Amino acid sequence: MLGILGSHRNDGATDKMLEAVMAGVQKANETEVVYLEDYPFKPDQGDKKDPVLDELEQKMLESDVWVLAAPTYWGGLAGKMKDFFDCMRQRLVRFDHTGGTHPDRFKDKHYLSITDCYTGAFENWVTGVTDQSFRTIDKVMSAAGVIKVHELVLTNTWGLKELPESKKQTCLKWGQRLNSVKKRDDSTLKRYIELFFMIAFMALITMGIQFGFKLVPSQGFWLRYASFVVIFYVLLGCILHFFTVVKHRRR
Ligand SMILES: Cc1cc2nc3c(=O)[nH]c(=O)nc-3n(C[C@H](O)[C@H](O)[C@H](O)COP(=O)(O)O)c2cc1C
């Protein structure tokens, strides 16, 4: 398990979250934490590969799970972590003849992401200050074919000396779960089953609204059909908005 810390500090809140997760990993699994500030990497220049990136790439290849921890700076992913992803781009993915990217050597590894902010839990829940940080990590990892295990967020970090006990326990729990991450994780069947139940549930709600609010025109197939489609569409829009915009952890 490889922890990657992309913060200005290696003894701050982000590090404490990362260390708490790593503490849950059992002895049978090897762990290592790299603090990116200790690695003065530069972008590769054509065939001239940066030796520091070589070293980091090797560590990433040798590990099965990455714990990616970086604070939210100015509403986005901390620069050091972003720069690391930018410099690693050529190595994280394979390019086709049009410049399109495809998962390559890191495919089917796993990652857990961590971010934090000064903003309080309620404000972050409402405004999603940390969303962009998670989104950036997810975008890079999904391009590389790396599978997400979970994301952890810490709010209220201003003046924080120790992690709240509940947060420490959550980190520990997820660290323990990393021990049993499967090598291959094809969740396609699970997604189709989820989709089935989502559609069944939405159809039920749609028909409930139609009948409950007497929105079923007494006659005419097309009118009934139109009423169903409009209600279903609104519900689908809300559900998709929730899963694509609001789904990140905020508290
Ligand atoms: C340069 C910088 C920018 C930050 N920007 C934000 C921000 O926009 N919103 C926020 O809630 N917290 C912000 N923070 C707080 C960080 O997200 C983080 O919670 C804090 O630095 C503690 O993490 P650390 O101890 O690992 O450094 C910022 C901190 C720094 C140093």
mmCIF file of N, CA, C and O and ligand atoms in Angstrom, residues 5 7-16 70-76 115-120 129-130 154 156-158 160, ligand 1:
data_model
loop_
_atom_site.group_PDB
_atom_site.id
_atom_site.type_symbol
_atom_site.label_atom_id
_atom_site.label_comp_id
_atom_site.label_asym_id
_atom_site.label_seq_id
_atom_site.Cartn_x
_atom_site.Cartn_y
_atom_site.Cartn_z
ATOM 1 N N LEU A 5 1.380 11.749 -0.172
ATOM 2 C CA LEU A 5 0.943 12.968 0.508
ATOM 3 C C LEU A 5 1.339 14.201 -0.310
ATOM 4 O O LEU A 5 2.520 14.446 -0.555
ATOM 5 N N SER A 7 0.735 17.591 0.388
ATOM 6 C CA SER A 7 0.403 18.780 1.177
ATOM 7 C C SER A 7 1.647 19.646 1.354
ATOM 8 O O SER A 7 2.769 19.186 1.129
ATOM 9 N N HIS A 8 1.469 20.896 1.790
ATOM 10 C CA HIS A 8 2.630 21.737 2.103
ATOM 11 C C HIS A 8 3.341 21.228 3.356
ATOM 12 O O HIS A 8 4.506 21.516 3.565
ATOM 13 N N ARG A 9 2.587 20.531 4.214
ATOM 14 C CA ARG A 9 3.144 20.071 5.492
ATOM 15 C C ARG A 9 3.081 18.558 5.592
ATOM 16 O O ARG A 9 2.141 17.948 5.107
ATOM 17 N N ASN A 10 4.103 17.986 6.220
ATOM 18 C CA ASN A 10 4.034 16.532 6.420
ATOM 19 C C ASN A 10 3.686 16.177 7.861
ATOM 20 O O ASN A 10 3.908 15.055 8.306
ATOM 21 N N ASP A 11 3.152 17.156 8.599
ATOM 22 C CA ASP A 11 2.696 16.860 9.964
ATOM 23 C C ASP A 11 1.333 17.510 10.221
ATOM 24 O O ASP A 11 0.949 17.732 11.358
ATOM 25 N N GLY A 12 0.641 17.827 9.127
ATOM 26 C CA GLY A 12 -0.635 18.544 9.259
ATOM 27 C C GLY A 12 -1.837 17.611 9.279
ATOM 28 O O GLY A 12 -1.714 16.394 9.487
ATOM 29 N N ALA A 13 -2.983 18.212 9.032
ATOM 30 C CA ALA A 13 -4.246 17.470 9.090
ATOM 31 C C ALA A 13 -4.300 16.376 8.020
ATOM 32 O O ALA A 13 -4.762 15.262 8.289
ATOM 33 N N THR A 14 -3.823 16.702 6.827
ATOM 34 C CA THR A 14 -3.883 15.733 5.727
ATOM 35 C C THR A 14 -3.031 14.519 6.071
ATOM 36 O O THR A 14 -3.430 13.370 5.860
ATOM 37 N N ASP A 15 -1.846 14.803 6.598
ATOM 38 C CA ASP A 15 -0.954 13.707 6.984
ATOM 39 C C ASP A 15 -1.588 12.848 8.083
ATOM 40 O O ASP A 15 -1.480 11.617 8.052
ATOM 41 N N LYS A 16 -2.268 13.494 9.011
ATOM 42 C CA LYS A 16 -2.876 12.731 10.118
ATOM 43 C C LYS A 16 -3.952 11.781 9.575
ATOM 44 O O LYS A 16 -4.073 10.639 10.029
ATOM 45 N N ALA A 70 -4.390 14.800 -0.269
ATOM 46 C CA ALA A 70 -3.971 16.172 -0.578
ATOM 47 C C ALA A 70 -5.047 17.138 -0.099
ATOM 48 O O ALA A 70 -6.243 16.858 -0.251
ATOM 49 N N PRO A 71 -4.650 18.268 0.485
ATOM 50 C CA PRO A 71 -5.659 19.232 0.933
ATOM 51 C C PRO A 71 -6.326 19.942 -0.245
ATOM 52 O O PRO A 71 -5.857 19.857 -1.377
ATOM 53 N N THR A 72 -7.405 20.621 0.084
ATOM 54 C CA THR A 72 -8.056 21.481 -0.905
ATOM 55 C C THR A 72 -7.478 22.881 -0.744
ATOM 56 O O THR A 72 -7.585 23.473 0.329
ATOM 57 N N TYR A 73 -6.810 23.370 -1.776
ATOM 58 C CA TYR A 73 -6.262 24.729 -1.758
ATOM 59 C C TYR A 73 -7.037 25.574 -2.771
ATOM 60 O O TYR A 73 -7.135 25.199 -3.932
ATOM 61 N N TRP A 74 -7.514 26.698 -2.348
ATOM 62 C CA TRP A 74 -8.264 27.597 -3.242
ATOM 63 C C TRP A 74 -9.366 26.867 -3.997
ATOM 64 O O TRP A 74 -9.555 27.063 -5.198
ATOM 65 N N GLY A 75 -10.038 25.993 -3.296
ATOM 66 C CA GLY A 75 -11.187 25.311 -3.903
ATOM 67 C C GLY A 75 -10.833 24.215 -4.893
ATOM 68 O O GLY A 75 -11.712 23.713 -5.594
ATOM 69 N N GLY A 76 -9.556 23.825 -4.966
ATOM 70 C CA GLY A 76 -9.174 22.748 -5.884
ATOM 71 C C GLY A 76 -8.101 21.879 -5.265
ATOM 72 O O GLY A 76 -7.669 22.118 -4.128
ATOM 73 N N THR A 115 -9.141 14.296 1.204
ATOM 74 C CA THR A 115 -8.871 15.730 1.165
ATOM 75 C C THR A 115 -9.456 16.394 2.419
ATOM 76 O O THR A 115 -10.154 15.753 3.195
ATOM 77 N N ASP A 116 -9.109 17.651 2.624
ATOM 78 C CA ASP A 116 -9.596 18.375 3.803
ATOM 79 C C ASP A 116 -9.647 19.861 3.508
ATOM 80 O O ASP A 116 -9.136 20.325 2.485
ATOM 81 N N CYS A 117 -10.298 20.595 4.406
ATOM 82 C CA CYS A 117 -10.440 22.042 4.205
ATOM 83 C C CYS A 117 -10.702 22.730 5.543
ATOM 84 O O CYS A 117 -11.129 22.094 6.507
ATOM 85 N N TYR A 118 -10.452 24.038 5.566
ATOM 86 C CA TYR A 118 -10.771 24.844 6.754
ATOM 87 C C TYR A 118 -12.285 24.942 6.938
ATOM 88 O O TYR A 118 -12.789 25.056 8.047
ATOM 89 N N THR A 119 -12.982 24.941 5.812
ATOM 90 C CA THR A 119 -14.439 25.120 5.816
ATOM 91 C C THR A 119 -15.108 24.107 6.748
ATOM 92 O O THR A 119 -14.668 22.962 6.841
ATOM 93 N N GLY A 120 -16.172 24.543 7.403
ATOM 94 C CA GLY A 120 -16.894 23.667 8.322
ATOM 95 C C GLY A 120 -17.715 22.618 7.588
ATOM 96 O O GLY A 120 -17.971 22.734 6.389
ATOM 97 N N VAL A 129 -17.079 22.538 -1.162
ATOM 98 C CA VAL A 129 -15.734 23.112 -1.343
ATOM 99 C C VAL A 129 -14.728 22.040 -1.784
ATOM 100 O O VAL A 129 -13.854 22.284 -2.620
ATOM 101 N N THR A 130 -14.872 20.831 -1.241
ATOM 102 C CA THR A 130 -13.872 19.783 -1.520
ATOM 103 C C THR A 130 -14.190 18.944 -2.768
ATOM 104 O O THR A 130 -13.388 18.090 -3.153
ATOM 105 N N LEU A 154 -12.042 15.596 5.582
ATOM 106 C CA LEU A 154 -11.951 16.201 6.919
ATOM 107 C C LEU A 154 -12.234 17.688 6.778
ATOM 108 O O LEU A 154 -11.597 18.372 5.967
ATOM 109 N N ASN A 156 -13.185 21.597 8.853
ATOM 110 C CA ASN A 156 -12.836 22.323 10.094
ATOM 111 C C ASN A 156 -11.380 22.151 10.507
ATOM 112 O O ASN A 156 -11.098 21.914 11.681
ATOM 113 N N THR A 157 -10.456 22.249 9.578
ATOM 114 C CA THR A 157 -9.054 21.952 9.915
ATOM 115 C C THR A 157 -8.319 23.150 10.529
ATOM 116 O O THR A 157 -7.188 23.008 10.977
ATOM 117 N N TRP A 158 -8.944 24.323 10.511
ATOM 118 C CA TRP A 158 -8.280 25.520 11.055
ATOM 119 C C TRP A 158 -7.935 25.284 12.530
ATOM 120 O O TRP A 158 -8.804 24.984 13.348
ATOM 121 N N LEU A 160 -6.520 22.862 13.881
ATOM 122 C CA LEU A 160 -6.704 21.471 14.331
ATOM 123 C C LEU A 160 -5.374 20.847 14.779
ATOM 124 O O LEU A 160 -4.379 20.916 14.065
HETATM 125 C C1 LIG B 1 -2.563 27.725 0.241
HETATM 126 C C2 LIG B 1 -3.759 27.216 0.975
HETATM 127 C C3 LIG B 1 -5.011 27.352 0.400
HETATM 128 C C4 LIG B 1 -6.148 26.882 1.055
HETATM 129 N N1 LIG B 1 -7.361 27.060 0.483
HETATM 130 C C5 LIG B 1 -8.469 26.646 1.149
HETATM 131 C C6 LIG B 1 -9.760 26.874 0.596
HETATM 132 O O1 LIG B 1 -9.927 27.433 -0.477
HETATM 133 N N2 LIG B 1 -10.845 26.467 1.312
HETATM 134 C C7 LIG B 1 -10.714 25.838 2.529
HETATM 135 O O2 LIG B 1 -11.721 25.513 3.139
HETATM 136 N N3 LIG B 1 -9.494 25.579 3.056
HETATM 137 C C8 LIG B 1 -8.374 25.969 2.403
HETATM 138 N N4 LIG B 1 -7.137 25.719 2.939
HETATM 139 C C9 LIG B 1 -7.010 24.794 4.082
HETATM 140 C C10 LIG B 1 -6.533 23.410 3.575
HETATM 141 O O3 LIG B 1 -7.507 22.818 2.766
HETATM 142 C C11 LIG B 1 -6.173 22.391 4.673
HETATM 143 O O4 LIG B 1 -7.324 21.942 5.327
HETATM 144 C C12 LIG B 1 -5.229 22.928 5.690
HETATM 145 O O5 LIG B 1 -4.119 23.511 5.055
HETATM 146 C C13 LIG B 1 -4.770 21.805 6.610
HETATM 147 O O6 LIG B 1 -4.070 20.831 5.895
HETATM 148 P P1 LIG B 1 -2.556 20.518 6.234
HETATM 149 O O7 LIG B 1 -2.456 20.577 7.736
HETATM 150 O O8 LIG B 1 -2.322 19.166 5.662
HETATM 151 O O9 LIG B 1 -1.758 21.582 5.570
HETATM 152 C C14 LIG B 1 -6.003 26.237 2.317
HETATM 153 C C15 LIG B 1 -4.732 26.120 2.895
HETATM 154 C C16 LIG B 1 -3.629 26.598 2.240
HETATM 155 C C17 LIG B 1 -2.269 26.435 2.873
#
